[in-house]
mmCIF file of C-alpha atoms in Angstrom:
data_model
loop_
_atom_site.group_PDB
_atom_site.id
_atom_site.type_symbol
_atom_site.label_atom_id
_atom_site.label_comp_id
_atom_site.label_asym_id
_atom_site.label_seq_id
_atom_site.Cartn_x
_atom_site.Cartn_y
_atom_site.Cartn_z
ATOM 1 C CA GLY A 297 76.955 150.885 132.186
ATOM 2 C CA GLU A 298 77.509 146.976 132.755
ATOM 3 C CA ASN A 299 74.507 144.878 131.919
ATOM 4 C CA VAL A 300 74.801 141.161 133.443
ATOM 5 C CA GLU A 301 72.532 138.786 132.267
ATOM 6 C CA GLN A 302 72.144 135.132 134.007
ATOM 7 C CA HIS A 303 70.570 132.072 132.830
ATOM 8 C CA PRO A 304 68.477 129.749 133.236
ATOM 9 C CA SER A 305 66.381 131.692 135.937
ATOM 10 C CA THR A 306 65.403 128.545 137.665
ATOM 11 C CA LEU A 307 67.308 125.332 138.145
ATOM 12 C CA SER A 308 66.131 122.032 139.502
ATOM 13 C CA VAL A 309 68.657 119.495 140.410
ATOM 14 C CA GLN A 310 68.657 116.264 141.625
ATOM 15 C CA GLU A 311 70.651 116.097 145.133
ATOM 16 C CA GLY A 312 73.847 114.700 144.558
ATOM 17 C CA ASP A 313 74.141 116.042 140.940
ATOM 18 C CA SER A 314 75.940 119.322 139.575
ATOM 19 C CA ALA A 315 74.266 122.710 138.785
ATOM 20 C CA VAL A 316 75.503 125.336 136.477
ATOM 21 C CA ILE A 317 74.616 128.787 136.150
ATOM 22 C CA LYS A 318 75.839 131.118 133.527
ATOM 23 C CA CYS A 319 76.676 134.623 133.325
ATOM 24 C CA THR A 320 77.238 136.955 130.445
ATOM 25 C CA TYR A 321 78.269 140.426 130.808
ATOM 26 C CA SER A 322 78.739 143.035 128.490
ATOM 27 C CA ASP A 323 81.804 145.529 129.291
ATOM 28 C CA SER A 324 85.059 144.097 128.185
ATOM 29 C CA ALA A 325 86.687 146.112 130.618
ATOM 30 C CA SER A 326 84.982 144.374 133.630
ATOM 31 C CA ASN A 327 87.645 142.738 135.787
ATOM 32 C CA TYR A 328 85.735 141.360 138.705
ATOM 33 C CA PHE A 329 83.019 138.880 139.023
ATOM 34 C CA PRO A 330 81.556 137.844 142.304
ATOM 35 C CA TRP A 331 78.979 135.295 142.970
ATOM 36 C CA TYR A 332 76.472 135.676 146.083
ATOM 37 C CA LYS A 333 74.170 133.568 147.492
ATOM 38 C CA GLN A 334 70.535 134.412 149.066
ATOM 39 C CA GLU A 335 68.845 131.640 150.852
ATOM 40 C CA LEU A 336 64.470 132.162 151.618
ATOM 41 C CA GLY A 337 64.237 135.403 153.766
ATOM 42 C CA LYS A 338 68.132 135.787 154.379
ATOM 43 C CA ARG A 339 70.627 138.372 153.112
ATOM 44 C CA PRO A 340 72.772 137.563 150.137
ATOM 45 C CA GLN A 341 76.468 136.234 151.043
ATOM 46 C CA LEU A 342 79.417 136.293 148.748
ATOM 47 C CA ILE A 343 80.723 132.538 148.024
ATOM 48 C CA ILE A 344 83.102 132.951 145.460
ATOM 49 C CA ASP A 345 84.422 135.409 143.225
ATOM 50 C CA ILE A 346 86.966 135.748 140.533
ATOM 51 C CA ARG A 347 89.267 138.395 139.068
ATOM 52 C CA SER A 348 89.941 138.724 135.199
ATOM 53 C CA ASN A 349 93.773 137.455 135.398
ATOM 54 C CA VAL A 350 92.574 134.029 136.515
ATOM 55 C CA GLY A 351 90.619 131.637 134.310
ATOM 56 C CA GLU A 352 89.098 129.619 137.019
ATOM 57 C CA LYS A 353 88.414 129.567 140.859
ATOM 58 C CA LYS A 354 87.482 126.494 143.223
ATOM 59 C CA ASP A 355 86.215 126.303 146.938
ATOM 60 C CA GLN A 356 85.406 122.480 147.937
ATOM 61 C CA ARG A 357 82.246 121.977 145.643
ATOM 62 C CA ILE A 358 81.980 124.993 144.096
ATOM 63 C CA ALA A 359 83.894 126.644 141.121
ATOM 64 C CA VAL A 360 83.824 129.698 139.154
ATOM 65 C CA THR A 361 84.792 129.835 135.370
ATOM 66 C CA LEU A 362 85.721 132.674 133.358
ATOM 67 C CA ASN A 363 85.712 133.318 129.717
ATOM 68 C CA LYS A 364 86.936 136.690 128.858
ATOM 69 C CA THR A 365 87.037 136.414 125.069
ATOM 70 C CA ALA A 366 83.002 135.309 125.057
ATOM 71 C CA LYS A 367 82.512 137.527 128.156
ATOM 72 C CA HIS A 368 80.877 134.917 130.034
ATOM 73 C CA PHE A 369 81.495 133.321 133.609
ATOM 74 C CA SER A 370 79.446 130.541 135.195
ATOM 75 C CA LEU A 371 79.363 128.840 139.159
ATOM 76 C CA HIS A 372 79.682 125.148 139.282
ATOM 77 C CA ILE A 373 78.094 123.652 142.260
ATOM 78 C CA THR A 374 78.895 119.742 142.447
ATOM 79 C CA GLU A 375 77.370 116.916 145.025
ATOM 80 C CA THR A 376 74.418 119.425 145.583
ATOM 81 C CA GLN A 377 72.887 119.429 148.757
ATOM 82 C CA PRO A 378 69.381 120.582 149.880
ATOM 83 C CA GLU A 379 71.320 123.384 151.413
ATOM 84 C CA ASP A 380 72.282 124.663 148.070
ATOM 85 C CA SER A 381 68.848 125.544 147.261
ATOM 86 C CA ALA A 382 68.834 129.562 146.986
ATOM 87 C CA VAL A 383 68.973 132.464 144.717
ATOM 88 C CA TYR A 384 72.363 132.925 143.020
ATOM 89 C CA PHE A 385 73.376 135.979 141.992
ATOM 90 C CA CYS A 386 76.415 136.945 139.546
ATOM 91 C CA ALA A 387 77.791 140.297 139.231
ATOM 92 C CA ALA A 388 80.535 142.147 137.632
ATOM 93 C CA LEU A 389 82.736 145.171 138.176
ATOM 94 C CA LYS A 390 85.513 147.395 136.314
ATOM 95 C CA GLY A 391 87.361 149.010 138.568
ATOM 96 C CA PRO A 392 88.561 149.916 141.015
ATOM 97 C CA TYR A 393 86.984 153.383 140.763
ATOM 98 C CA GLY A 394 85.079 154.569 144.066
ATOM 99 C CA ASN A 395 81.982 155.461 141.954
ATOM 100 C CA ASN A 396 81.734 152.050 139.811
ATOM 101 C CA ARG A 397 78.286 150.113 140.542
ATOM 102 C CA LEU A 398 78.536 146.258 141.133
ATOM 103 C CA ALA A 399 76.122 145.506 138.398
ATOM 104 C CA PHE A 400 74.191 142.198 139.722
ATOM 105 C CA GLY A 401 72.376 139.623 137.591
ATOM 106 C CA LYS A 402 68.801 138.747 138.005
ATOM 107 C CA GLY A 403 69.152 135.869 139.844
ATOM 108 C CA ASN A 404 69.095 132.144 139.362
ATOM 109 C CA GLN A 405 66.690 129.994 141.743
ATOM 110 C CA VAL A 406 68.353 126.808 142.079
ATOM 111 C CA VAL A 407 66.069 123.753 144.029
ATOM 112 C CA VAL A 408 67.607 120.836 145.053
ATOM 113 C CA ILE A 409 65.360 118.167 145.073
ATOM 114 C CA PRO A 410 66.222 115.164 147.892
ATOM 115 C CA ASP B 19 78.017 140.463 167.067
ATOM 116 C CA THR B 20 76.024 141.612 163.899
ATOM 117 C CA ALA B 21 78.393 142.934 161.525
ATOM 118 C CA VAL B 22 75.808 145.132 159.658
ATOM 119 C CA SER B 23 72.414 145.620 161.487
ATOM 120 C CA GLN B 24 69.519 147.260 160.120
ATOM 121 C CA THR B 25 66.304 148.681 162.147
ATOM 122 C CA PRO B 26 63.403 148.126 161.672
ATOM 123 C CA LYS B 27 63.271 144.553 160.398
ATOM 124 C CA TYR B 28 59.661 145.045 159.161
ATOM 125 C CA LEU B 29 57.930 148.327 158.138
ATOM 126 C CA VAL B 30 54.328 148.550 157.455
ATOM 127 C CA THR B 31 52.917 151.814 156.579
ATOM 128 C CA GLN B 32 50.362 153.663 154.768
ATOM 129 C CA MET B 33 50.998 155.538 151.462
ATOM 130 C CA GLY B 34 51.892 159.194 151.789
ATOM 131 C CA ASN B 35 53.650 158.618 155.406
ATOM 132 C CA ASP B 36 57.314 159.316 155.704
ATOM 133 C CA LYS B 37 59.535 156.317 157.234
ATOM 134 C CA SER B 38 63.561 156.143 158.110
ATOM 135 C CA ILE B 39 65.295 152.831 158.047
ATOM 136 C CA LYS B 40 69.108 152.887 160.116
ATOM 137 C CA CYS B 41 71.930 151.263 159.404
ATOM 138 C CA GLU B 42 75.311 150.516 161.507
ATOM 139 C CA GLN B 43 78.226 148.581 160.698
ATOM 140 C CA ASN B 44 80.984 147.433 163.156
ATOM 141 C CA LEU B 45 83.354 146.039 160.531
ATOM 142 C CA GLY B 46 85.408 149.168 160.078
ATOM 143 C CA HIS B 47 84.447 149.384 156.455
ATOM 144 C CA ASP B 48 84.846 153.152 154.735
ATOM 145 C CA THR B 49 81.972 152.246 152.129
ATOM 146 C CA MET B 50 78.244 151.621 152.951
ATOM 147 C CA TYR B 51 75.467 151.120 150.400
ATOM 148 C CA TRP B 52 71.658 150.721 150.200
ATOM 149 C CA TYR B 53 70.057 148.494 147.544
ATOM 150 C CA LYS B 54 66.468 147.764 146.924
ATOM 151 C CA GLN B 55 65.491 144.163 146.244
ATOM 152 C CA ASP B 56 61.802 144.126 144.469
ATOM 153 C CA SER B 57 59.296 141.257 144.581
ATOM 154 C CA LYS B 58 61.341 139.886 141.522
ATOM 155 C CA LYS B 59 64.608 139.472 143.847
ATOM 156 C CA PHE B 60 66.267 142.126 141.531
ATOM 157 C CA LEU B 61 69.051 143.717 143.449
ATOM 158 C CA LYS B 62 69.746 147.069 142.570
ATOM 159 C CA ILE B 63 72.050 149.824 143.913
ATOM 160 C CA MET B 64 70.380 153.171 145.015
ATOM 161 C CA PHE B 65 73.404 154.651 146.839
ATOM 162 C CA SER B 66 76.849 154.369 148.304
ATOM 163 C CA TYR B 67 79.013 156.474 150.703
ATOM 164 C CA ASN B 68 82.881 156.359 151.082
ATOM 165 C CA ASN B 69 83.961 157.979 154.263
ATOM 166 C CA LYS B 70 80.573 160.017 154.454
ATOM 167 C CA GLU B 71 80.777 161.266 151.076
ATOM 168 C CA LEU B 72 77.902 160.484 148.608
ATOM 169 C CA ILE B 73 79.784 158.617 145.826
ATOM 170 C CA ILE B 74 76.999 156.502 143.873
ATOM 171 C CA ASN B 75 73.326 158.177 143.509
ATOM 172 C CA GLU B 76 71.590 155.933 140.982
ATOM 173 C CA THR B 77 68.247 157.318 139.487
ATOM 174 C CA VAL B 78 66.259 157.121 142.476
ATOM 175 C CA PRO B 79 63.355 159.460 143.044
ATOM 176 C CA ASN B 80 64.274 162.654 145.285
ATOM 177 C CA ARG B 81 61.895 161.461 147.986
ATOM 178 C CA PHE B 82 64.715 159.074 149.182
ATOM 179 C CA SER B 83 67.164 160.929 151.019
ATOM 180 C CA PRO B 84 70.436 158.805 152.737
ATOM 181 C CA LYS B 85 72.340 160.428 155.546
ATOM 182 C CA SER B 86 75.653 159.000 156.869
ATOM 183 C CA PRO B 87 76.382 160.677 160.077
ATOM 184 C CA ASP B 88 79.899 158.808 160.248
ATOM 185 C CA LYS B 89 81.338 156.173 158.392
ATOM 186 C CA ALA B 90 79.693 153.385 160.380
ATOM 187 C CA HIS B 91 76.058 154.383 159.890
ATOM 188 C CA LEU B 92 74.117 154.932 156.962
ATOM 189 C CA ASN B 93 70.618 155.936 157.381
ATOM 190 C CA LEU B 94 67.745 155.962 154.374
ATOM 191 C CA HIS B 95 64.768 158.372 154.774
ATOM 192 C CA ILE B 96 61.581 158.200 152.485
ATOM 193 C CA ASN B 97 59.026 161.128 152.103
ATOM 194 C CA SER B 98 55.699 160.497 150.626
ATOM 195 C CA LEU B 99 55.886 156.502 150.465
ATOM 196 C CA GLU B 100 54.076 155.155 147.152
ATOM 197 C CA LEU B 101 53.001 151.629 146.478
ATOM 198 C CA GLY B 102 55.855 150.735 144.333
ATOM 199 C CA ASP B 103 58.129 151.560 147.264
ATOM 200 C CA SER B 104 57.472 148.203 148.611
ATOM 201 C CA ALA B 105 60.365 146.116 148.633
ATOM 202 C CA VAL B 106 63.443 144.823 150.960
ATOM 203 C CA TYR B 107 65.957 147.433 151.165
ATOM 204 C CA PHE B 108 69.251 145.968 152.014
ATOM 205 C CA CYS B 109 72.371 148.057 153.464
ATOM 206 C CA ALA B 110 75.596 146.640 152.712
ATOM 207 C CA SER B 111 79.340 147.902 153.740
ATOM 208 C CA SER B 112 82.564 147.075 152.322
ATOM 209 C CA PHE B 113 86.157 148.245 152.491
ATOM 210 C CA GLY B 114 86.940 150.586 149.506
ATOM 211 C CA THR B 115 85.423 149.647 146.154
ATOM 212 C CA PRO B 116 83.230 146.453 145.918
ATOM 213 C CA ASN B 117 86.246 144.805 144.173
ATOM 214 C CA THR B 118 88.648 145.158 146.895
ATOM 215 C CA GLY B 119 86.735 143.159 149.345
ATOM 216 C CA GLU B 120 83.111 141.384 150.150
ATOM 217 C CA LEU B 121 80.307 143.049 150.234
ATOM 218 C CA PHE B 122 78.763 142.554 153.558
ATOM 219 C CA PHE B 123 74.726 142.885 153.684
ATOM 220 C CA GLY B 124 72.481 143.426 156.526
ATOM 221 C CA GLU B 125 69.708 141.340 157.117
ATOM 222 C CA GLY B 126 67.091 143.303 155.122
ATOM 223 C CA SER B 127 64.285 146.009 156.075
ATOM 224 C CA ARG B 128 60.960 145.028 154.764
ATOM 225 C CA LEU B 129 58.640 147.839 153.890
ATOM 226 C CA THR B 130 55.206 147.025 152.935
ATOM 227 C CA VAL B 131 53.109 150.391 151.714
ATOM 228 C CA LEU B 132 49.423 150.090 151.956
#
């Protein structure tokens, strides 16, 4: 099955700086890559996703880039704010097949220092 | 107007007991899931149902039994609770497979087994 690795496991940044989290995946057939954000004590929520036919996608201060050749994708957060402090999960899926699993990485703790 | 609601939010119980967690979604989604999040924040899928039919059953002890009376509800019953079952259990729902739309998570049910 798909194996997703995230690094670094913890990232501390000064408020206003940029944060980058990288994920690698193992199955070259994977074609959908979402990012979920989980604030402390809250539920995970989708913040951005990208499909394999696109190399980059942006939504205000967040962007995701995909390198299919190297099998990695990254989350970029610019002008970080304290409310960006959270655990970020990347995931990968091949499909669409009903019994496919969305394989989550182990999460990155991002700490924005005011 | 909670989209995915789980009850109870907190559950403290003794080893060996049987407990249930209920989940309901009002989004009209046809697929529902149970995820387990351990103390290291790792999100692992346990089960997935599509239109009341089991489509994903990960390697989970058979002490865990999901039940979907209709496509808006997915309950989780756990028999003979063990210390290692302590975790946060998240219910989630989506339209079709996870890559056709966002996974909406519930707020989680924190289970503590003493």
